Amino acid sequence: MHTFTQKLTSLLNLFLQSHCPLCQRSTSQEICDNCARQLQKCQRQNSISLWKEPLPVFSWGEYGGIVKRAIAVMKYENQPQIARPLGQWLGESWLLNSPKRDSQAVVVPIPLHASKLHQRKYNQAALIAQSFCEITGLKLKLDGLTRVRQTQAQFGLSVSGREQNLKTAFAVGQEFRHRLPNVPVLLLDDIYTTGATARSAVQTLREYGIVVLGLVAVATTVKDESIQN
């Protein structure tokens, strides 16, 4: 009987195997072990180097190489399952390294505009946030912010152009309109670059009287910790 059970388990595992979205190796997980190891090698040495005013930022990894590819595949090749391990690693790093890991906060993912959400079918930041909150135990508010204006792609725009592009792009969501949170908000996004998106979101929340603790991101392009946000 024991041998039969082992054979049945092996057979089921064979049918449950899928292909890693990054390398096409067979795997029963969101990504294969080899790609997971390669991704984890891109973890930042100092996740809190950007944790300073006016916008404290906590980032798990460096945006480049396989991390850049993983995020692109997740967003543009219909592979939302990649968000789960990315959110887990971000959450584990937050618990180990964040100067505010003992602070109570509600997590609010940066939203997509309704038209972009309809096109993509999912918001990668929201999926990462769900996994992040499973690890950290923080509460998730998916509708804390809403994107009320569709913006053009940020790529290729100057810093001032990015700021102007995102001006009045956000509004406070249904979650907070009638009842403000009694703890600070921790924003979450997949990538942190110039900070234009985050600053616009923070301004929207603060104008409504909502305290923002900072932003957590899977990866950042910022390498020099002396760069001001």
PDB file of C-alpha atoms in Angstrom:
ATOM      1  CA  MET A   1       0.000   0.000   0.000  1.00  0.00           C
ATOM      2  CA  HIS A   2       2.836   2.373   0.895  1.00  0.00           C
ATOM      3  CA  THR A   3       4.490   1.791  -2.501  1.00  0.00           C
ATOM      4  CA  PHE A   4       1.168   2.421  -4.265  1.00  0.00           C
ATOM      5  CA  THR A   5       0.745   5.721  -2.371  1.00  0.00           C
ATOM      6  CA  GLN A   6       4.248   6.833  -3.354  1.00  0.00           C
ATOM      7  CA  LYS A   7       3.592   6.028  -7.011  1.00  0.00           C
ATOM      8  CA  LEU A   8       0.263   7.863  -6.903  1.00  0.00           C
ATOM      9  CA  THR A   9       1.909  10.914  -5.329  1.00  0.00           C
ATOM     10  CA  SER A  10       4.651  10.892  -7.961  1.00  0.00           C
ATOM     11  CA  LEU A  11       2.046  10.624 -10.720  1.00  0.00           C
ATOM     12  CA  LEU A  12       0.020  13.522  -9.291  1.00  0.00           C
ATOM     13  CA  ASN A  13       3.156  15.651  -8.979  1.00  0.00           C
ATOM     14  CA  LEU A  14       3.949  14.940 -12.623  1.00  0.00           C
ATOM     15  CA  PHE A  15       0.548  16.195 -13.721  1.00  0.00           C
ATOM     16  CA  LEU A  16       0.793  19.212 -11.439  1.00  0.00           C
ATOM     17  CA  GLN A  17       4.121  20.294 -12.932  1.00  0.00           C
ATOM     18  CA  SER A  18       4.106  23.499 -14.948  1.00  0.00           C
ATOM     19  CA  HIS A  19       6.821  25.526 -16.632  1.00  0.00           C
ATOM     20  CA  CYS A  20       8.794  28.266 -14.901  1.00  0.00           C
ATOM     21  CA  PRO A  21       7.724  31.538 -16.544  1.00  0.00           C
ATOM     22  CA  LEU A  22      11.338  32.766 -16.515  1.00  0.00           C
ATOM     23  CA  CYS A  23      13.280  29.787 -17.906  1.00  0.00           C
ATOM     24  CA  GLN A  24      10.621  27.231 -18.941  1.00  0.00           C
ATOM     25  CA  ARG A  25      12.037  24.522 -16.672  1.00  0.00           C
ATOM     26  CA  SER A  26       9.463  22.150 -15.217  1.00  0.00           C
ATOM     27  CA  THR A  27       8.367  23.181 -11.702  1.00  0.00           C
ATOM     28  CA  SER A  28       5.459  22.779  -9.314  1.00  0.00           C
ATOM     29  CA  GLN A  29       6.081  26.238  -7.845  1.00  0.00           C
ATOM     30  CA  GLU A  30       5.511  29.773  -9.134  1.00  0.00           C
ATOM     31  CA  ILE A  31       9.110  29.865 -10.360  1.00  0.00           C
ATOM     32  CA  CYS A  32      11.746  27.146 -10.364  1.00  0.00           C
ATOM     33  CA  ASP A  33      14.369  26.778  -7.640  1.00  0.00           C
ATOM     34  CA  ASN A  34      17.177  27.875  -9.967  1.00  0.00           C
ATOM     35  CA  CYS A  35      15.453  31.151 -10.911  1.00  0.00           C
ATOM     36  CA  ALA A  36      14.513  31.731  -7.271  1.00  0.00           C
ATOM     37  CA  ARG A  37      18.189  31.443  -6.281  1.00  0.00           C
ATOM     38  CA  GLN A  38      19.215  33.827  -9.071  1.00  0.00           C
ATOM     39  CA  LEU A  39      16.596  36.354  -7.976  1.00  0.00           C
ATOM     40  CA  GLN A  40      17.612  36.182  -4.327  1.00  0.00           C
ATOM     41  CA  LYS A  41      21.196  37.002  -5.283  1.00  0.00           C
ATOM     42  CA  CYS A  42      19.863  40.436  -6.321  1.00  0.00           C
ATOM     43  CA  GLN A  43      18.713  41.338  -2.811  1.00  0.00           C
ATOM     44  CA  ARG A  44      20.007  44.718  -1.653  1.00  0.00           C
ATOM     45  CA  GLN A  45      22.697  44.749   1.014  1.00  0.00           C
ATOM     46  CA  ASN A  46      21.022  47.688   2.752  1.00  0.00           C
ATOM     47  CA  SER A  47      17.248  47.738   2.356  1.00  0.00           C
ATOM     48  CA  ILE A  48      16.869  50.852   4.489  1.00  0.00           C
ATOM     49  CA  SER A  49      19.442  53.107   2.803  1.00  0.00           C
ATOM     50  CA  LEU A  50      16.558  55.151   1.338  1.00  0.00           C
ATOM     51  CA  TRP A  51      14.491  55.174   4.524  1.00  0.00           C
ATOM     52  CA  LYS A  52      14.561  58.911   5.217  1.00  0.00           C
ATOM     53  CA  GLU A  53      12.324  61.931   4.901  1.00  0.00           C
ATOM     54  CA  PRO A  54      10.515  63.334   3.046  1.00  0.00           C
ATOM     55  CA  LEU A  55       9.570  59.879   1.720  1.00  0.00           C
ATOM     56  CA  PRO A  56      11.075  56.860   3.494  1.00  0.00           C
ATOM     57  CA  VAL A  57      11.550  53.953   1.059  1.00  0.00           C
ATOM     58  CA  PHE A  58      12.274  50.310   1.889  1.00  0.00           C
ATOM     59  CA  SER A  59      13.351  48.128  -1.030  1.00  0.00           C
ATOM     60  CA  TRP A  60      14.130  44.422  -1.239  1.00  0.00           C
ATOM     61  CA  GLY A  61      16.170  44.209  -4.436  1.00  0.00           C
ATOM     62  CA  GLU A  62      18.134  45.945  -7.153  1.00  0.00           C
ATOM     63  CA  TYR A  63      16.155  46.615 -10.339  1.00  0.00           C
ATOM     64  CA  GLY A  64      18.134  45.012 -13.120  1.00  0.00           C
ATOM     65  CA  GLY A  65      18.978  41.649 -14.654  1.00  0.00           C
ATOM     66  CA  ILE A  66      16.676  38.812 -13.681  1.00  0.00           C
ATOM     67  CA  VAL A  67      14.703  40.998 -11.249  1.00  0.00           C
ATOM     68  CA  LYS A  68      13.835  43.414 -14.049  1.00  0.00           C
ATOM     69  CA  ARG A  69      12.887  40.498 -16.265  1.00  0.00           C
ATOM     70  CA  ALA A  70      10.749  38.847 -13.567  1.00  0.00           C
ATOM     71  CA  ILE A  71       8.787  42.042 -12.978  1.00  0.00           C
ATOM     72  CA  ALA A  72       8.324  42.572 -16.730  1.00  0.00           C
ATOM     73  CA  VAL A  73       7.138  38.985 -17.246  1.00  0.00           C
ATOM     74  CA  MET A  74       4.751  39.320 -14.295  1.00  0.00           C
ATOM     75  CA  LYS A  75       3.235  42.530 -15.646  1.00  0.00           C
ATOM     76  CA  TYR A  76       3.263  42.105 -19.406  1.00  0.00           C
ATOM     77  CA  GLU A  77       3.222  38.358 -20.068  1.00  0.00           C
ATOM     78  CA  ASN A  78       0.241  37.389 -17.912  1.00  0.00           C
ATOM     79  CA  GLN A  79       2.240  35.697 -15.160  1.00  0.00           C
ATOM     80  CA  PRO A  80       0.660  37.075 -11.945  1.00  0.00           C
ATOM     81  CA  GLN A  81       1.908  34.110  -9.880  1.00  0.00           C
ATOM     82  CA  ILE A  82       5.388  35.672  -9.815  1.00  0.00           C
ATOM     83  CA  ALA A  83       3.993  38.270  -7.400  1.00  0.00           C
ATOM     84  CA  ARG A  84       3.721  35.690  -4.629  1.00  0.00           C
ATOM     85  CA  PRO A  85       7.419  34.917  -4.034  1.00  0.00           C
ATOM     86  CA  LEU A  86       8.354  38.564  -4.609  1.00  0.00           C
ATOM     87  CA  GLY A  87       5.880  39.631  -1.922  1.00  0.00           C
ATOM     88  CA  GLN A  88       7.108  36.915   0.432  1.00  0.00           C
ATOM     89  CA  TRP A  89      10.750  37.971   0.096  1.00  0.00           C
ATOM     90  CA  LEU A  90       9.810  41.609   0.576  1.00  0.00           C
ATOM     91  CA  GLY A  91       7.822  40.711   3.694  1.00  0.00           C
ATOM     92  CA  GLU A  92      10.611  38.591   5.159  1.00  0.00           C
ATOM     93  CA  SER A  93      13.106  41.384   4.575  1.00  0.00           C
ATOM     94  CA  TRP A  94      10.738  43.903   6.209  1.00  0.00           C
ATOM     95  CA  LEU A  95      10.454  41.726   9.313  1.00  0.00           C
ATOM     96  CA  LEU A  96      14.221  41.324   9.559  1.00  0.00           C
ATOM     97  CA  ASN A  97      15.537  44.726   8.502  1.00  0.00           C
ATOM     98  CA  SER A  98      12.941  47.483   8.709  1.00  0.00           C
ATOM     99  CA  PRO A  99      13.412  50.197  11.353  1.00  0.00           C
ATOM    100  CA  LYS A 100       9.591  50.261  11.594  1.00  0.00           C
ATOM    101  CA  ARG A 101       8.917  46.517  11.627  1.00  0.00           C
ATOM    102  CA  ASP A 102       7.201  46.771  15.030  1.00  0.00           C
ATOM    103  CA  SER A 103       4.962  49.649  13.919  1.00  0.00           C
ATOM    104  CA  GLN A 104       1.304  49.039  13.195  1.00  0.00           C
ATOM    105  CA  ALA A 105       0.342  50.140   9.698  1.00  0.00           C
ATOM    106  CA  VAL A 106      -2.121  49.377   6.947  1.00  0.00           C
ATOM    107  CA  VAL A 107      -0.706  48.432   3.574  1.00  0.00           C
ATOM    108  CA  VAL A 108      -2.088  50.239   0.512  1.00  0.00           C
ATOM    109  CA  PRO A 109      -0.878  49.133  -2.931  1.00  0.00           C
ATOM    110  CA  ILE A 110      -0.375  51.741  -5.640  1.00  0.00           C
ATOM    111  CA  PRO A 111      -3.465  51.298  -7.862  1.00  0.00           C
ATOM    112  CA  LEU A 112      -3.808  50.979 -11.621  1.00  0.00           C
ATOM    113  CA  HIS A 113      -6.273  53.060 -13.604  1.00  0.00           C
ATOM    114  CA  ALA A 114      -9.488  51.142 -14.343  1.00  0.00           C
ATOM    115  CA  SER A 115      -8.689  50.930 -18.057  1.00  0.00           C
ATOM    116  CA  LYS A 116      -5.198  49.492 -17.384  1.00  0.00           C
ATOM    117  CA  LEU A 117      -6.647  47.066 -14.825  1.00  0.00           C
ATOM    118  CA  HIS A 118      -9.250  45.918 -17.365  1.00  0.00           C
ATOM    119  CA  GLN A 119      -6.497  45.354 -19.923  1.00  0.00           C
ATOM    120  CA  ARG A 120      -4.071  43.527 -17.598  1.00  0.00           C
ATOM    121  CA  LYS A 121      -6.771  41.773 -15.499  1.00  0.00           C
ATOM    122  CA  TYR A 122      -4.776  42.260 -12.272  1.00  0.00           C
ATOM    123  CA  ASN A 123      -2.772  44.853 -10.356  1.00  0.00           C
ATOM    124  CA  GLN A 124       0.675  43.418  -9.688  1.00  0.00           C
ATOM    125  CA  ALA A 125       1.184  45.749  -6.704  1.00  0.00           C
ATOM    126  CA  ALA A 126      -2.003  44.434  -5.091  1.00  0.00           C
ATOM    127  CA  LEU A 127      -0.888  40.819  -5.577  1.00  0.00           C
ATOM    128  CA  ILE A 128       2.538  41.571  -4.099  1.00  0.00           C
ATOM    129  CA  ALA A 129       0.831  43.356  -1.199  1.00  0.00           C
ATOM    130  CA  GLN A 130      -1.345  40.321  -0.439  1.00  0.00           C
ATOM    131  CA  SER A 131       1.715  38.089  -0.160  1.00  0.00           C
ATOM    132  CA  PHE A 132       3.617  40.772   1.793  1.00  0.00           C
ATOM    133  CA  CYS A 133       0.782  41.025   4.326  1.00  0.00           C
ATOM    134  CA  GLU A 134       0.573  37.244   4.726  1.00  0.00           C
ATOM    135  CA  ILE A 135       4.203  37.291   5.867  1.00  0.00           C
ATOM    136  CA  THR A 136       4.182  40.461   7.979  1.00  0.00           C
ATOM    137  CA  GLY A 137       0.701  40.175   9.476  1.00  0.00           C
ATOM    138  CA  LEU A 138      -0.079  43.780   8.514  1.00  0.00           C
ATOM    139  CA  LYS A 139      -3.606  44.640   7.377  1.00  0.00           C
ATOM    140  CA  LEU A 140      -4.233  45.169   3.684  1.00  0.00           C
ATOM    141  CA  LYS A 141      -6.503  47.906   2.312  1.00  0.00           C
ATOM    142  CA  LEU A 142      -6.851  47.312  -1.414  1.00  0.00           C
ATOM    143  CA  ASP A 143      -9.126  50.311  -1.906  1.00  0.00           C
ATOM    144  CA  GLY A 144      -7.215  52.879   0.112  1.00  0.00           C
ATOM    145  CA  LEU A 145      -6.246  54.739  -3.060  1.00  0.00           C
ATOM    146  CA  THR A 146      -7.800  54.953  -6.503  1.00  0.00           C
ATOM    147  CA  ARG A 147      -6.294  56.118  -9.764  1.00  0.00           C
ATOM    148  CA  VAL A 148      -8.664  58.693 -11.234  1.00  0.00           C
ATOM    149  CA  ARG A 149      -6.629  59.870 -14.194  1.00  0.00           C
ATOM    150  CA  GLN A 150      -4.962  57.737 -16.826  1.00  0.00           C
ATOM    151  CA  THR A 151      -1.357  58.818 -17.287  1.00  0.00           C
ATOM    152  CA  GLN A 152       1.098  58.246 -20.092  1.00  0.00           C
ATOM    153  CA  ALA A 153       4.000  55.864 -19.597  1.00  0.00           C
ATOM    154  CA  GLN A 154       6.675  57.344 -17.329  1.00  0.00           C
ATOM    155  CA  PHE A 155       9.531  55.874 -19.358  1.00  0.00           C
ATOM    156  CA  GLY A 156      11.429  58.553 -21.256  1.00  0.00           C
ATOM    157  CA  LEU A 157       9.969  61.499 -19.329  1.00  0.00           C
ATOM    158  CA  SER A 158      12.136  63.964 -17.429  1.00  0.00           C
ATOM    159  CA  VAL A 159      11.814  64.223 -13.652  1.00  0.00           C
ATOM    160  CA  SER A 160       9.633  67.328 -13.955  1.00  0.00           C
ATOM    161  CA  GLY A 161       7.676  65.646 -16.736  1.00  0.00           C
ATOM    162  CA  ARG A 162       6.982  62.658 -14.511  1.00  0.00           C
ATOM    163  CA  GLU A 163       5.787  64.919 -11.708  1.00  0.00           C
ATOM    164  CA  GLN A 164       3.442  66.784 -14.050  1.00  0.00           C
ATOM    165  CA  ASN A 165       2.240  63.550 -15.610  1.00  0.00           C
ATOM    166  CA  LEU A 166       1.152  62.207 -12.214  1.00  0.00           C
ATOM    167  CA  LYS A 167      -0.331  65.427 -10.853  1.00  0.00           C
ATOM    168  CA  THR A 168      -3.854  64.737  -9.537  1.00  0.00           C
ATOM    169  CA  ALA A 169      -3.596  61.125 -10.759  1.00  0.00           C
ATOM    170  CA  PHE A 170      -4.812  59.679  -7.445  1.00  0.00           C
ATOM    171  CA  ALA A 171      -7.741  60.097  -5.070  1.00  0.00           C
ATOM    172  CA  VAL A 172      -8.520  58.600  -1.677  1.00  0.00           C
ATOM    173  CA  GLY A 173     -10.422  55.353  -2.152  1.00  0.00           C
ATOM    174  CA  GLN A 174     -13.712  54.192  -0.680  1.00  0.00           C
ATOM    175  CA  GLU A 175     -11.855  52.458   2.163  1.00  0.00           C
ATOM    176  CA  PHE A 176     -10.798  55.769   3.743  1.00  0.00           C
ATOM    177  CA  ARG A 177     -13.368  58.317   2.546  1.00  0.00           C
ATOM    178  CA  HIS A 178     -15.757  57.860   5.446  1.00  0.00           C
ATOM    179  CA  ARG A 179     -13.365  56.525   8.039  1.00  0.00           C
ATOM    180  CA  LEU A 180      -9.716  57.514   8.249  1.00  0.00           C
ATOM    181  CA  PRO A 181      -7.258  54.812   9.342  1.00  0.00           C
ATOM    182  CA  ASN A 182      -6.162  55.044  12.972  1.00  0.00           C
ATOM    183  CA  VAL A 183      -2.646  53.858  12.053  1.00  0.00           C
ATOM    184  CA  PRO A 184      -0.230  55.097   9.361  1.00  0.00           C
ATOM    185  CA  VAL A 185      -0.401  53.907   5.768  1.00  0.00           C
ATOM    186  CA  LEU A 186       2.469  51.917   4.265  1.00  0.00           C
ATOM    187  CA  LEU A 187       2.357  52.251   0.474  1.00  0.00           C
ATOM    188  CA  LEU A 188       3.532  49.350  -1.683  1.00  0.00           C
ATOM    189  CA  ASP A 189       4.660  49.213  -5.313  1.00  0.00           C
ATOM    190  CA  ASP A 190       6.636  46.852  -7.505  1.00  0.00           C
ATOM    191  CA  ILE A 191       9.343  49.358  -8.543  1.00  0.00           C
ATOM    192  CA  TYR A 192      10.680  52.596  -7.075  1.00  0.00           C
ATOM    193  CA  THR A 193      12.503  54.813  -9.595  1.00  0.00           C
ATOM    194  CA  THR A 194      12.368  58.611  -9.413  1.00  0.00           C
ATOM    195  CA  GLY A 195       9.675  58.616  -6.726  1.00  0.00           C
ATOM    196  CA  ALA A 196       7.183  60.642  -8.786  1.00  0.00           C
ATOM    197  CA  THR A 197       4.405  58.057  -8.445  1.00  0.00           C
ATOM    198  CA  ALA A 198       4.980  57.613  -4.730  1.00  0.00           C
ATOM    199  CA  ARG A 199       5.102  61.357  -4.057  1.00  0.00           C
ATOM    200  CA  SER A 200       1.820  61.902  -5.879  1.00  0.00           C
ATOM    201  CA  ALA A 201       0.163  59.139  -3.861  1.00  0.00           C
ATOM    202  CA  VAL A 202       1.601  60.438  -0.584  1.00  0.00           C
ATOM    203  CA  GLN A 203       0.423  63.974  -1.312  1.00  0.00           C
ATOM    204  CA  THR A 204      -3.104  62.727  -2.004  1.00  0.00           C
ATOM    205  CA  LEU A 205      -3.258  60.832   1.288  1.00  0.00           C
ATOM    206  CA  ARG A 206      -1.694  63.596   3.383  1.00  0.00           C
ATOM    207  CA  GLU A 207      -4.057  66.231   1.975  1.00  0.00           C
ATOM    208  CA  TYR A 208      -6.863  64.049   3.309  1.00  0.00           C
ATOM    209  CA  GLY A 209      -5.256  63.980   6.751  1.00  0.00           C
ATOM    210  CA  ILE A 210      -3.851  60.463   6.459  1.00  0.00           C
ATOM    211  CA  VAL A 211      -0.399  59.758   7.913  1.00  0.00           C
ATOM    212  CA  VAL A 212       1.987  57.920   5.565  1.00  0.00           C
ATOM    213  CA  LEU A 213       4.734  55.800   7.131  1.00  0.00           C
ATOM    214  CA  GLY A 214       6.636  55.273   3.879  1.00  0.00           C
ATOM    215  CA  LEU A 215       6.809  53.059   0.810  1.00  0.00           C
ATOM    216  CA  VAL A 216       7.952  49.471   0.355  1.00  0.00           C
ATOM    217  CA  ALA A 217       8.991  48.234  -3.091  1.00  0.00           C
ATOM    218  CA  VAL A 218      10.263  44.974  -4.505  1.00  0.00           C
ATOM    219  CA  ALA A 219      13.068  46.742  -6.342  1.00  0.00           C
ATOM    220  CA  THR A 220      14.619  50.149  -6.885  1.00  0.00           C
ATOM    221  CA  THR A 221      16.807  51.698  -9.552  1.00  0.00           C
ATOM    222  CA  VAL A 222      18.359  54.039  -6.960  1.00  0.00           C
ATOM    223  CA  LYS A 223      21.844  52.865  -5.976  1.00  0.00           C
ATOM    224  CA  ASP A 224      23.328  55.923  -4.318  1.00  0.00           C
ATOM    225  CA  GLU A 225      21.887  56.250  -0.819  1.00  0.00           C
ATOM    226  CA  SER A 226      22.802  59.953  -0.809  1.00  0.00           C
ATOM    227  CA  ILE A 227      20.236  60.647  -3.553  1.00  0.00           C
ATOM    228  CA  GLN A 228      17.322  62.590  -2.152  1.00  0.00           C
ATOM    229  CA  ASN A 229      13.778  61.509  -3.061  1.00  0.00           C
TER     230      ASN A 229
END
